[in-house]
PDB file of N, CA and C in Angstrom:
ATOM      1  N   MET A   1     236.414  29.996  21.473  1.00  0.00           N
ATOM      2  CA  MET A   1     236.325  30.358  22.863  1.00  0.00           C
ATOM      3  C   MET A   1     237.714  30.434  23.498  1.00  0.00           C
ATOM      4  N   ARG A   2     238.562  29.461  23.164  1.00  0.00           N
ATOM      5  CA  ARG A   2     239.916  29.443  23.729  1.00  0.00           C
ATOM      6  C   ARG A   2     240.682  30.696  23.313  1.00  0.00           C
ATOM      7  N   HIS A   3     240.497  31.115  22.066  1.00  0.00           N
ATOM      8  CA  HIS A   3     241.165  32.319  21.560  1.00  0.00           C
ATOM      9  C   HIS A   3     240.749  33.538  22.376  1.00  0.00           C
ATOM     10  N   LEU A   4     239.489  33.647  22.695  1.00  0.00           N
ATOM     11  CA  LEU A   4     238.976  34.763  23.484  1.00  0.00           C
ATOM     12  C   LEU A   4     239.607  34.787  24.876  1.00  0.00           C
ATOM     13  N   ILE A   5     239.761  33.624  25.494  1.00  0.00           N
ATOM     14  CA  ILE A   5     240.376  33.545  26.819  1.00  0.00           C
ATOM     15  C   ILE A   5     241.833  33.998  26.756  1.00  0.00           C
ATOM     16  N   VAL A   6     242.561  33.584  25.729  1.00  0.00           N
ATOM     17  CA  VAL A   6     243.955  33.985  25.563  1.00  0.00           C
ATOM     18  C   VAL A   6     244.056  35.501  25.391  1.00  0.00           C
ATOM     19  N   VAL A   7     243.179  36.065  24.591  1.00  0.00           N
ATOM     20  CA  VAL A   7     243.179  37.521  24.377  1.00  0.00           C
ATOM     21  C   VAL A   7     242.882  38.252  25.684  1.00  0.00           C
ATOM     22  N   LEU A   8     241.886  37.794  26.420  1.00  0.00           N
ATOM     23  CA  LEU A   8     241.527  38.430  27.688  1.00  0.00           C
ATOM     24  C   LEU A   8     242.661  38.337  28.706  1.00  0.00           C
ATOM     25  N   LEU A   9     243.329  37.191  28.773  1.00  0.00           N
ATOM     26  CA  LEU A   9     244.469  37.050  29.683  1.00  0.00           C
ATOM     27  C   LEU A   9     245.594  37.995  29.284  1.00  0.00           C
ATOM     28  N   GLY A  10     245.832  38.139  27.998  1.00  0.00           N
ATOM     29  CA  GLY A  10     246.860  39.070  27.519  1.00  0.00           C
ATOM     30  C   GLY A  10     246.544  40.497  27.904  1.00  0.00           C
ATOM     31  N   LEU A  11     245.293  40.899  27.756  1.00  0.00           N
ATOM     32  CA  LEU A  11     244.890  42.252  28.141  1.00  0.00           C
ATOM     33  C   LEU A  11     245.035  42.471  29.637  1.00  0.00           C
ATOM     34  N   LEU A  12     244.686  41.468  30.415  1.00  0.00           N
ATOM     35  CA  LEU A  12     244.818  41.566  31.863  1.00  0.00           C
ATOM     36  C   LEU A  12     246.281  41.722  32.267  1.00  0.00           C
ATOM     37  N   MET A  13     247.157  40.972  31.640  1.00  0.00           N
ATOM     38  CA  MET A  13     248.582  41.057  31.957  1.00  0.00           C
ATOM     39  C   MET A  13     249.154  42.411  31.597  1.00  0.00           C
ATOM     40  N   MET A  14     248.660  43.032  30.524  1.00  0.00           N
ATOM     41  CA  MET A  14     249.139  44.366  30.141  1.00  0.00           C
ATOM     42  C   MET A  14     248.664  45.407  31.135  1.00  0.00           C
ATOM     43  N   ALA A  15     247.523  45.226  31.751  1.00  0.00           N
ATOM     44  CA  ALA A  15     246.966  46.197  32.679  1.00  0.00           C
ATOM     45  C   ALA A  15     247.674  46.177  34.025  1.00  0.00           C
ATOM     46  N   VAL A  16     248.258  45.047  34.407  1.00  0.00           N
ATOM     47  CA  VAL A  16     248.896  44.935  35.713  1.00  0.00           C
ATOM     48  C   VAL A  16     250.044  45.921  35.879  1.00  0.00           C
ATOM     49  N   PRO A  17     250.989  46.050  34.924  1.00  0.00           N
ATOM     50  CA  PRO A  17     252.061  47.019  35.121  1.00  0.00           C
ATOM     51  C   PRO A  17     251.545  48.446  35.275  1.00  0.00           C
ATOM     52  N   LEU A  18     250.493  48.809  34.554  1.00  0.00           N
ATOM     53  CA  LEU A  18     249.955  50.161  34.676  1.00  0.00           C
ATOM     54  C   LEU A  18     249.417  50.396  36.073  1.00  0.00           C
ATOM     55  N   ALA A  19     248.687  49.437  36.607  1.00  0.00           N
ATOM     56  CA  ALA A  19     248.136  49.580  37.950  1.00  0.00           C
ATOM     57  C   ALA A  19     249.255  49.603  38.980  1.00  0.00           C
ATOM     58  N   ALA A  20     250.308  48.827  38.748  1.00  0.00           N
ATOM     59  CA  ALA A  20     251.415  48.769  39.702  1.00  0.00           C
ATOM     60  C   ALA A  20     252.164  50.093  39.772  1.00  0.00           C
ATOM     61  N   GLN A  21     252.074  50.914  38.720  1.00  0.00           N
ATOM     62  CA  GLN A  21     252.788  52.184  38.709  1.00  0.00           C
ATOM     63  C   GLN A  21     252.038  53.284  39.459  1.00  0.00           C
ATOM     64  N   ASP A  22     250.756  53.088  39.744  1.00  0.00           N
ATOM     65  CA  ASP A  22     249.991  54.100  40.461  1.00  0.00           C
ATOM     66  C   ASP A  22     250.624  54.372  41.814  1.00  0.00           C
ATOM     67  N   GLY A  23     250.978  55.611  42.069  1.00  0.00           N
ATOM     68  CA  GLY A  23     251.532  56.000  43.356  1.00  0.00           C
ATOM     69  C   GLY A  23     253.004  55.677  43.526  1.00  0.00           C
ATOM     70  N   TYR A  24     253.617  55.027  42.555  1.00  0.00           N
ATOM     71  CA  TYR A  24     255.033  54.698  42.647  1.00  0.00           C
ATOM     72  C   TYR A  24     255.864  55.976  42.652  1.00  0.00           C
ATOM     73  N   ARG A  25     256.847  56.050  43.516  1.00  0.00           N
ATOM     74  CA  ARG A  25     257.773  57.183  43.571  1.00  0.00           C
ATOM     75  C   ARG A  25     259.054  56.806  42.834  1.00  0.00           C
ATOM     76  N   ILE A  26     259.423  57.631  41.881  1.00  0.00           N
ATOM     77  CA  ILE A  26     260.607  57.396  41.058  1.00  0.00           C
ATOM     78  C   ILE A  26     261.848  57.456  41.947  1.00  0.00           C
ATOM     79  N   LYS A  27     262.827  56.583  41.641  1.00  0.00           N
ATOM     80  CA  LYS A  27     264.070  56.521  42.406  1.00  0.00           C
ATOM     81  C   LYS A  27     265.268  56.626  41.472  1.00  0.00           C
ATOM     82  N   SER A  28     266.403  57.024  42.021  1.00  0.00           N
ATOM     83  CA  SER A  28     267.658  57.021  41.268  1.00  0.00           C
ATOM     84  C   SER A  28     267.908  55.607  40.755  1.00  0.00           C
ATOM     85  N   GLY A  29     268.340  55.495  39.516  1.00  0.00           N
ATOM     86  CA  GLY A  29     268.601  54.204  38.906  1.00  0.00           C
ATOM     87  C   GLY A  29     267.441  53.660  38.100  1.00  0.00           C
ATOM     88  N   ASP A  30     266.238  54.218  38.272  1.00  0.00           N
ATOM     89  CA  ASP A  30     265.102  53.798  37.459  1.00  0.00           C
ATOM     90  C   ASP A  30     265.339  54.213  36.007  1.00  0.00           C
ATOM     91  N   VAL A  31     264.816  53.440  35.088  1.00  0.00           N
ATOM     92  CA  VAL A  31     264.863  53.784  33.665  1.00  0.00           C
ATOM     93  C   VAL A  31     263.444  54.141  33.247  1.00  0.00           C
ATOM     94  N   LEU A  32     263.282  55.353  32.733  1.00  0.00           N
ATOM     95  CA  LEU A  32     261.969  55.868  32.357  1.00  0.00           C
ATOM     96  C   LEU A  32     261.815  55.945  30.851  1.00  0.00           C
ATOM     97  N   SER A  33     260.615  55.721  30.384  1.00  0.00           N
ATOM     98  CA  SER A  33     260.262  55.940  28.988  1.00  0.00           C
ATOM     99  C   SER A  33     259.425  57.216  28.940  1.00  0.00           C
ATOM    100  N   ILE A  34     259.837  58.169  28.118  1.00  0.00           N
ATOM    101  CA  ILE A  34     259.145  59.454  28.018  1.00  0.00           C
ATOM    102  C   ILE A  34     258.671  59.637  26.582  1.00  0.00           C
ATOM    103  N   GLU A  35     257.374  59.941  26.436  1.00  0.00           N
ATOM    104  CA  GLU A  35     256.790  60.171  25.118  1.00  0.00           C
ATOM    105  C   GLU A  35     256.069  61.509  25.114  1.00  0.00           C
ATOM    106  N   VAL A  36     256.311  62.285  24.058  1.00  0.00           N
ATOM    107  CA  VAL A  36     255.623  63.566  23.854  1.00  0.00           C
ATOM    108  C   VAL A  36     254.812  63.404  22.576  1.00  0.00           C
ATOM    109  N   LEU A  37     253.494  63.375  22.705  1.00  0.00           N
ATOM    110  CA  LEU A  37     252.641  63.096  21.548  1.00  0.00           C
ATOM    111  C   LEU A  37     252.825  64.106  20.420  1.00  0.00           C
ATOM    112  N   GLU A  38     253.039  65.349  20.761  1.00  0.00           N
ATOM    113  CA  GLU A  38     253.110  66.403  19.747  1.00  0.00           C
ATOM    114  C   GLU A  38     254.451  66.461  19.014  1.00  0.00           C
ATOM    115  N   ASP A  39     255.490  65.790  19.526  1.00  0.00           N
ATOM    116  CA  ASP A  39     256.804  65.821  18.873  1.00  0.00           C
ATOM    117  C   ASP A  39     257.559  64.540  19.208  1.00  0.00           C
ATOM    118  N   ASN A  40     257.482  63.562  18.316  1.00  0.00           N
ATOM    119  CA  ASN A  40     258.103  62.268  18.600  1.00  0.00           C
ATOM    120  C   ASN A  40     259.620  62.320  18.623  1.00  0.00           C
ATOM    121  N   THR A  41     260.240  63.412  18.175  1.00  0.00           N
ATOM    122  CA  THR A  41     261.701  63.525  18.276  1.00  0.00           C
ATOM    123  C   THR A  41     262.133  63.707  19.733  1.00  0.00           C
ATOM    124  N   LEU A  42     261.197  64.035  20.608  1.00  0.00           N
ATOM    125  CA  LEU A  42     261.513  64.189  22.033  1.00  0.00           C
ATOM    126  C   LEU A  42     261.350  62.873  22.802  1.00  0.00           C
ATOM    127  N   ASN A  43     260.772  61.857  22.170  1.00  0.00           N
ATOM    128  CA  ASN A  43     260.585  60.570  22.841  1.00  0.00           C
ATOM    129  C   ASN A  43     261.938  59.962  23.151  1.00  0.00           C
ATOM    130  N   ARG A  44     262.061  59.399  24.366  1.00  0.00           N
ATOM    131  CA  ARG A  44     263.348  58.833  24.764  1.00  0.00           C
ATOM    132  C   ARG A  44     263.218  57.943  25.985  1.00  0.00           C
ATOM    133  N   THR A  45     264.305  57.243  26.235  1.00  0.00           N
ATOM    134  CA  THR A  45     264.479  56.494  27.464  1.00  0.00           C
ATOM    135  C   THR A  45     265.468  57.288  28.301  1.00  0.00           C
ATOM    136  N   ALA A  46     265.153  57.475  29.578  1.00  0.00           N
ATOM    137  CA  ALA A  46     266.017  58.283  30.440  1.00  0.00           C
ATOM    138  C   ALA A  46     266.343  57.524  31.722  1.00  0.00           C
ATOM    139  N   LEU A  47     267.610  57.507  32.064  1.00  0.00           N
ATOM    140  CA  LEU A  47     268.065  56.940  33.323  1.00  0.00           C
ATOM    141  C   LEU A  47     268.003  58.031  34.378  1.00  0.00           C
ATOM    142  N   VAL A  48     267.402  57.732  35.527  1.00  0.00           N
ATOM    143  CA  VAL A  48     267.390  58.683  36.636  1.00  0.00           C
ATOM    144  C   VAL A  48     268.776  58.603  37.282  1.00  0.00           C
ATOM    145  N   LEU A  49     269.511  59.691  37.208  1.00  0.00           N
ATOM    146  CA  LEU A  49     270.890  59.729  37.676  1.00  0.00           C
ATOM    147  C   LEU A  49     270.962  59.648  39.204  1.00  0.00           C
ATOM    148  N   PRO A  50     272.159  59.383  39.736  1.00  0.00           N
ATOM    149  CA  PRO A  50     272.303  59.284  41.198  1.00  0.00           C
ATOM    150  C   PRO A  50     271.831  60.528  41.957  1.00  0.00           C
ATOM    151  N   ASP A  51     271.880  61.698  41.312  1.00  0.00           N
ATOM    152  CA  ASP A  51     271.390  62.915  41.977  1.00  0.00           C
ATOM    153  C   ASP A  51     269.870  63.065  41.851  1.00  0.00           C
ATOM    154  N   GLY A  52     269.201  62.077  41.210  1.00  0.00           N
ATOM    155  CA  GLY A  52     267.742  62.080  41.106  1.00  0.00           C
ATOM    156  C   GLY A  52     267.198  62.845  39.915  1.00  0.00           C
ATOM    157  N   ARG A  53     268.053  63.279  39.012  1.00  0.00           N
ATOM    158  CA  ARG A  53     267.616  64.107  37.894  1.00  0.00           C
ATOM    159  C   ARG A  53     267.688  63.359  36.573  1.00  0.00           C
ATOM    160  N   ILE A  54     266.904  63.868  35.612  1.00  0.00           N
ATOM    161  CA  ILE A  54     266.977  63.424  34.219  1.00  0.00           C
ATOM    162  C   ILE A  54     267.169  64.668  33.360  1.00  0.00           C
ATOM    163  N   SER A  55     267.648  64.467  32.156  1.00  0.00           N
ATOM    164  CA  SER A  55     267.784  65.572  31.205  1.00  0.00           C
ATOM    165  C   SER A  55     266.857  65.332  30.040  1.00  0.00           C
ATOM    166  N   MET A  56     266.225  66.411  29.600  1.00  0.00           N
ATOM    167  CA  MET A  56     265.257  66.323  28.503  1.00  0.00           C
ATOM    168  C   MET A  56     265.436  67.545  27.611  1.00  0.00           C
ATOM    169  N   PRO A  57     265.608  67.343  26.293  1.00  0.00           N
ATOM    170  CA  PRO A  57     265.704  68.498  25.404  1.00  0.00           C
ATOM    171  C   PRO A  57     264.496  69.422  25.573  1.00  0.00           C
ATOM    172  N   LEU A  58     264.731  70.694  25.503  1.00  0.00           N
ATOM    173  CA  LEU A  58     263.732  71.753  25.632  1.00  0.00           C
ATOM    174  C   LEU A  58     263.185  71.913  27.047  1.00  0.00           C
ATOM    175  N   ALA A  59     263.448  70.941  27.926  1.00  0.00           N
ATOM    176  CA  ALA A  59     262.972  71.033  29.313  1.00  0.00           C
ATOM    177  C   ALA A  59     264.131  71.204  30.281  1.00  0.00           C
ATOM    178  N   GLY A  60     265.331  70.830  29.845  1.00  0.00           N
ATOM    179  CA  GLY A  60     266.502  70.954  30.706  1.00  0.00           C
ATOM    180  C   GLY A  60     266.632  69.794  31.670  1.00  0.00           C
ATOM    181  N   THR A  61     267.283  70.070  32.785  1.00  0.00           N
ATOM    182  CA  THR A  61     267.482  69.071  33.824  1.00  0.00           C
ATOM    183  C   THR A  61     266.317  69.150  34.795  1.00  0.00           C
ATOM    184  N   VAL A  62     265.705  68.003  35.061  1.00  0.00           N
ATOM    185  CA  VAL A  62     264.489  67.952  35.873  1.00  0.00           C
ATOM    186  C   VAL A  62     264.686  66.951  37.002  1.00  0.00           C
ATOM    187  N   ARG A  63     264.319  67.335  38.220  1.00  0.00           N
ATOM    188  CA  ARG A  63     264.356  66.396  39.341  1.00  0.00           C
ATOM    189  C   ARG A  63     263.206  65.409  39.157  1.00  0.00           C
ATOM    190  N   ALA A  64     263.540  64.127  39.126  1.00  0.00           N
ATOM    191  CA  ALA A  64     262.526  63.084  38.955  1.00  0.00           C
ATOM    192  C   ALA A  64     262.382  62.248  40.218  1.00  0.00           C
ATOM    193  N   SER A  65     263.477  62.030  40.918  1.00  0.00           N
ATOM    194  CA  SER A  65     263.463  61.190  42.104  1.00  0.00           C
ATOM    195  C   SER A  65     262.507  61.749  43.150  1.00  0.00           C
ATOM    196  N   GLY A  66     261.673  60.869  43.687  1.00  0.00           N
ATOM    197  CA  GLY A  66     260.699  61.266  44.701  1.00  0.00           C
ATOM    198  C   GLY A  66     259.350  61.663  44.138  1.00  0.00           C
ATOM    199  N   LEU A  67     259.279  61.890  42.820  1.00  0.00           N
ATOM    200  CA  LEU A  67     258.009  62.255  42.187  1.00  0.00           C
ATOM    201  C   LEU A  67     257.241  61.007  41.774  1.00  0.00           C
ATOM    202  N   THR A  68     255.927  61.136  41.676  1.00  0.00           N
ATOM    203  CA  THR A  68     255.125  60.076  41.078  1.00  0.00           C
ATOM    204  C   THR A  68     255.224  60.232  39.560  1.00  0.00           C
ATOM    205  N   ILE A  69     254.777  59.227  38.842  1.00  0.00           N
ATOM    206  CA  ILE A  69     254.746  59.289  37.374  1.00  0.00           C
ATOM    207  C   ILE A  69     253.922  60.493  36.932  1.00  0.00           C
ATOM    208  N   GLU A  70     252.774  60.679  37.561  1.00  0.00           N
ATOM    209  CA  GLU A  70     251.883  61.788  37.195  1.00  0.00           C
ATOM    210  C   GLU A  70     252.539  63.142  37.456  1.00  0.00           C
ATOM    211  N   ASP A  71     253.251  63.250  38.587  1.00  0.00           N
ATOM    212  CA  ASP A  71     253.939  64.505  38.910  1.00  0.00           C
ATOM    213  C   ASP A  71     254.997  64.836  37.860  1.00  0.00           C
ATOM    214  N   LEU A  72     255.760  63.823  37.447  1.00  0.00           N
ATOM    215  CA  LEU A  72     256.808  64.052  36.453  1.00  0.00           C
ATOM    216  C   LEU A  72     256.201  64.404  35.101  1.00  0.00           C
ATOM    217  N   GLN A  73     255.118  63.737  34.718  1.00  0.00           N
ATOM    218  CA  GLN A  73     254.438  64.082  33.456  1.00  0.00           C
ATOM    219  C   GLN A  73     254.034  65.549  33.465  1.00  0.00           C
ATOM    220  N   SER A  74     253.455  65.990  34.552  1.00  0.00           N
ATOM    221  CA  SER A  74     253.000  67.378  34.682  1.00  0.00           C
ATOM    222  C   SER A  74     254.178  68.350  34.635  1.00  0.00           C
ATOM    223  N   GLU A  75     255.252  68.018  35.336  1.00  0.00           N
ATOM    224  CA  GLU A  75     256.440  68.877  35.364  1.00  0.00           C
ATOM    225  C   GLU A  75     257.044  69.012  33.963  1.00  0.00           C
ATOM    226  N   LEU A  76     257.179  67.893  33.261  1.00  0.00           N
ATOM    227  CA  LEU A  76     257.745  67.939  31.912  1.00  0.00           C
ATOM    228  C   LEU A  76     256.833  68.707  30.955  1.00  0.00           C
ATOM    229  N   ALA A  77     255.532  68.482  31.036  1.00  0.00           N
ATOM    230  CA  ALA A  77     254.584  69.197  30.161  1.00  0.00           C
ATOM    231  C   ALA A  77     254.686  70.705  30.405  1.00  0.00           C
ATOM    232  N   GLY A  78     254.785  71.105  31.666  1.00  0.00           N
ATOM    233  CA  GLY A  78     254.905  72.527  31.986  1.00  0.00           C
ATOM    234  C   GLY A  78     256.187  73.140  31.467  1.00  0.00           C
ATOM    235  N   ARG A  79     257.283  72.409  31.584  1.00  0.00           N
ATOM    236  CA  ARG A  79     258.563  72.929  31.090  1.00  0.00           C
ATOM    237  C   ARG A  79     258.628  72.964  29.566  1.00  0.00           C
ATOM    238  N   LEU A  80     257.938  72.035  28.920  1.00  0.00           N
ATOM    239  CA  LEU A  80     257.930  72.005  27.456  1.00  0.00           C
ATOM    240  C   LEU A  80     256.938  72.994  26.858  1.00  0.00           C
ATOM    241  N   ALA A  81     255.927  73.392  27.611  1.00  0.00           N
ATOM    242  CA  ALA A  81     254.822  74.221  27.111  1.00  0.00           C
ATOM    243  C   ALA A  81     255.260  75.465  26.336  1.00  0.00           C
ATOM    244  N   PRO A  82     256.278  76.215  26.787  1.00  0.00           N
ATOM    245  CA  PRO A  82     256.657  77.414  26.031  1.00  0.00           C
ATOM    246  C   PRO A  82     257.115  77.142  24.588  1.00  0.00           C
ATOM    247  N   ASN A  83     257.433  75.896  24.301  1.00  0.00           N
ATOM    248  CA  ASN A  83     257.899  75.514  22.964  1.00  0.00           C
ATOM    249  C   ASN A  83     256.782  75.034  22.044  1.00  0.00           C
ATOM    250  N   PHE A  84     255.550  75.027  22.533  1.00  0.00           N
ATOM    251  CA  PHE A  84     254.410  74.526  21.774  1.00  0.00           C
ATOM    252  C   PHE A  84     253.278  75.540  21.807  1.00  0.00           C
ATOM    253  N   ALA A  85     252.382  75.445  20.843  1.00  0.00           N
ATOM    254  CA  ALA A  85     251.216  76.340  20.799  1.00  0.00           C
ATOM    255  C   ALA A  85     250.271  76.050  21.964  1.00  0.00           C
ATOM    256  N   ALA A  86     250.188  74.788  22.373  1.00  0.00           N
ATOM    257  CA  ALA A  86     249.380  74.375  23.527  1.00  0.00           C
ATOM    258  C   ALA A  86     250.240  73.432  24.361  1.00  0.00           C
ATOM    259  N   THR A  87     249.898  73.302  25.627  1.00  0.00           N
ATOM    260  CA  THR A  87     250.665  72.410  26.493  1.00  0.00           C
ATOM    261  C   THR A  87     250.689  71.006  25.910  1.00  0.00           C
ATOM    262  N   PRO A  88     251.889  70.435  25.733  1.00  0.00           N
ATOM    263  CA  PRO A  88     251.978  69.108  25.121  1.00  0.00           C
ATOM    264  C   PRO A  88     251.494  67.995  26.044  1.00  0.00           C
ATOM    265  N   THR A  89     251.165  66.877  25.436  1.00  0.00           N
ATOM    266  CA  THR A  89     250.755  65.686  26.171  1.00  0.00           C
ATOM    267  C   THR A  89     251.993  64.823  26.376  1.00  0.00           C
ATOM    268  N   VAL A  90     252.344  64.598  27.638  1.00  0.00           N
ATOM    269  CA  VAL A  90     253.545  63.839  27.978  1.00  0.00           C
ATOM    270  C   VAL A  90     253.142  62.580  28.737  1.00  0.00           C
ATOM    271  N   PHE A  91     253.692  61.447  28.317  1.00  0.00           N
ATOM    272  CA  PHE A  91     253.479  60.179  29.007  1.00  0.00           C
ATOM    273  C   PHE A  91     254.815  59.684  29.528  1.00  0.00           C
ATOM    274  N   VAL A  92     254.844  59.255  30.781  1.00  0.00           N
ATOM    275  CA  VAL A  92     256.043  58.686  31.395  1.00  0.00           C
ATOM    276  C   VAL A  92     255.668  57.319  31.934  1.00  0.00           C
ATOM    277  N   SER A  93     256.536  56.348  31.713  1.00  0.00           N
ATOM    278  CA  SER A  93     256.350  55.029  32.309  1.00  0.00           C
ATOM    279  C   SER A  93     257.709  54.525  32.792  1.00  0.00           C
ATOM    280  N   VAL A  94     257.676  53.581  33.707  1.00  0.00           N
ATOM    281  CA  VAL A  94     258.914  53.001  34.248  1.00  0.00           C
ATOM    282  C   VAL A  94     259.236  51.754  33.432  1.00  0.00           C
ATOM    283  N   ASN A  95     260.392  51.784  32.763  1.00  0.00           N
ATOM    284  CA  ASN A  95     260.845  50.625  31.981  1.00  0.00           C
ATOM    285  C   ASN A  95     261.549  49.614  32.871  1.00  0.00           C
ATOM    286  N   ALA A  96     262.356  50.107  33.821  1.00  0.00           N
ATOM    287  CA  ALA A  96     263.110  49.232  34.703  1.00  0.00           C
ATOM    288  C   ALA A  96     263.282  49.927  36.042  1.00  0.00           C
ATOM    289  N   LEU A  97     263.133  49.161  37.105  1.00  0.00           N
ATOM    290  CA  LEU A  97     263.301  49.689  38.451  1.00  0.00           C
ATOM    291  C   LEU A  97     264.767  49.618  38.853  1.00  0.00           C
ATOM    292  N   SER A  98     265.175  50.532  39.715  1.00  0.00           N
ATOM    293  CA  SER A  98     266.555  50.498  40.206  1.00  0.00           C
ATOM    294  C   SER A  98     266.773  49.228  41.014  1.00  0.00           C
ATOM    295  N   VAL A  99     268.010  48.772  41.038  1.00  0.00           N
ATOM    296  CA  VAL A  99     268.312  47.543  41.778  1.00  0.00           C
ATOM    297  C   VAL A  99     269.009  47.842  43.077  1.00  0.00           C
TER     298      VAL A  99
END
C-alpha cells in the first residue's frame, strides 16, 4: 500500500509542471525544450534571446516571446511542415524560467 501511495504522489508531482505551463507566455531568457517526434536530430534546448526569438534548423528564426507553449508548437510545426511528408508533431516545454 505504501508503494502505491509513493507512486501516486510521484505521478501527481509530474503533472503539476504541465498544468502550470497552461497559458504561460514565453519570455526572453526562458530555456525551452523542443522535441520533433518525426526527426530526433531536431530535438534541442533553446534559449529565448533578448529579442524574443529562438533559432531552429529547418524553421529559421522564430519569435517565441509572448507566445503560449501551444502557439509556439503550432508555429514550429507549420514552419517545419515543408520538410516532411506530413506536418510534424512538435512538443515544447519550459525547462527554466527567466530570472
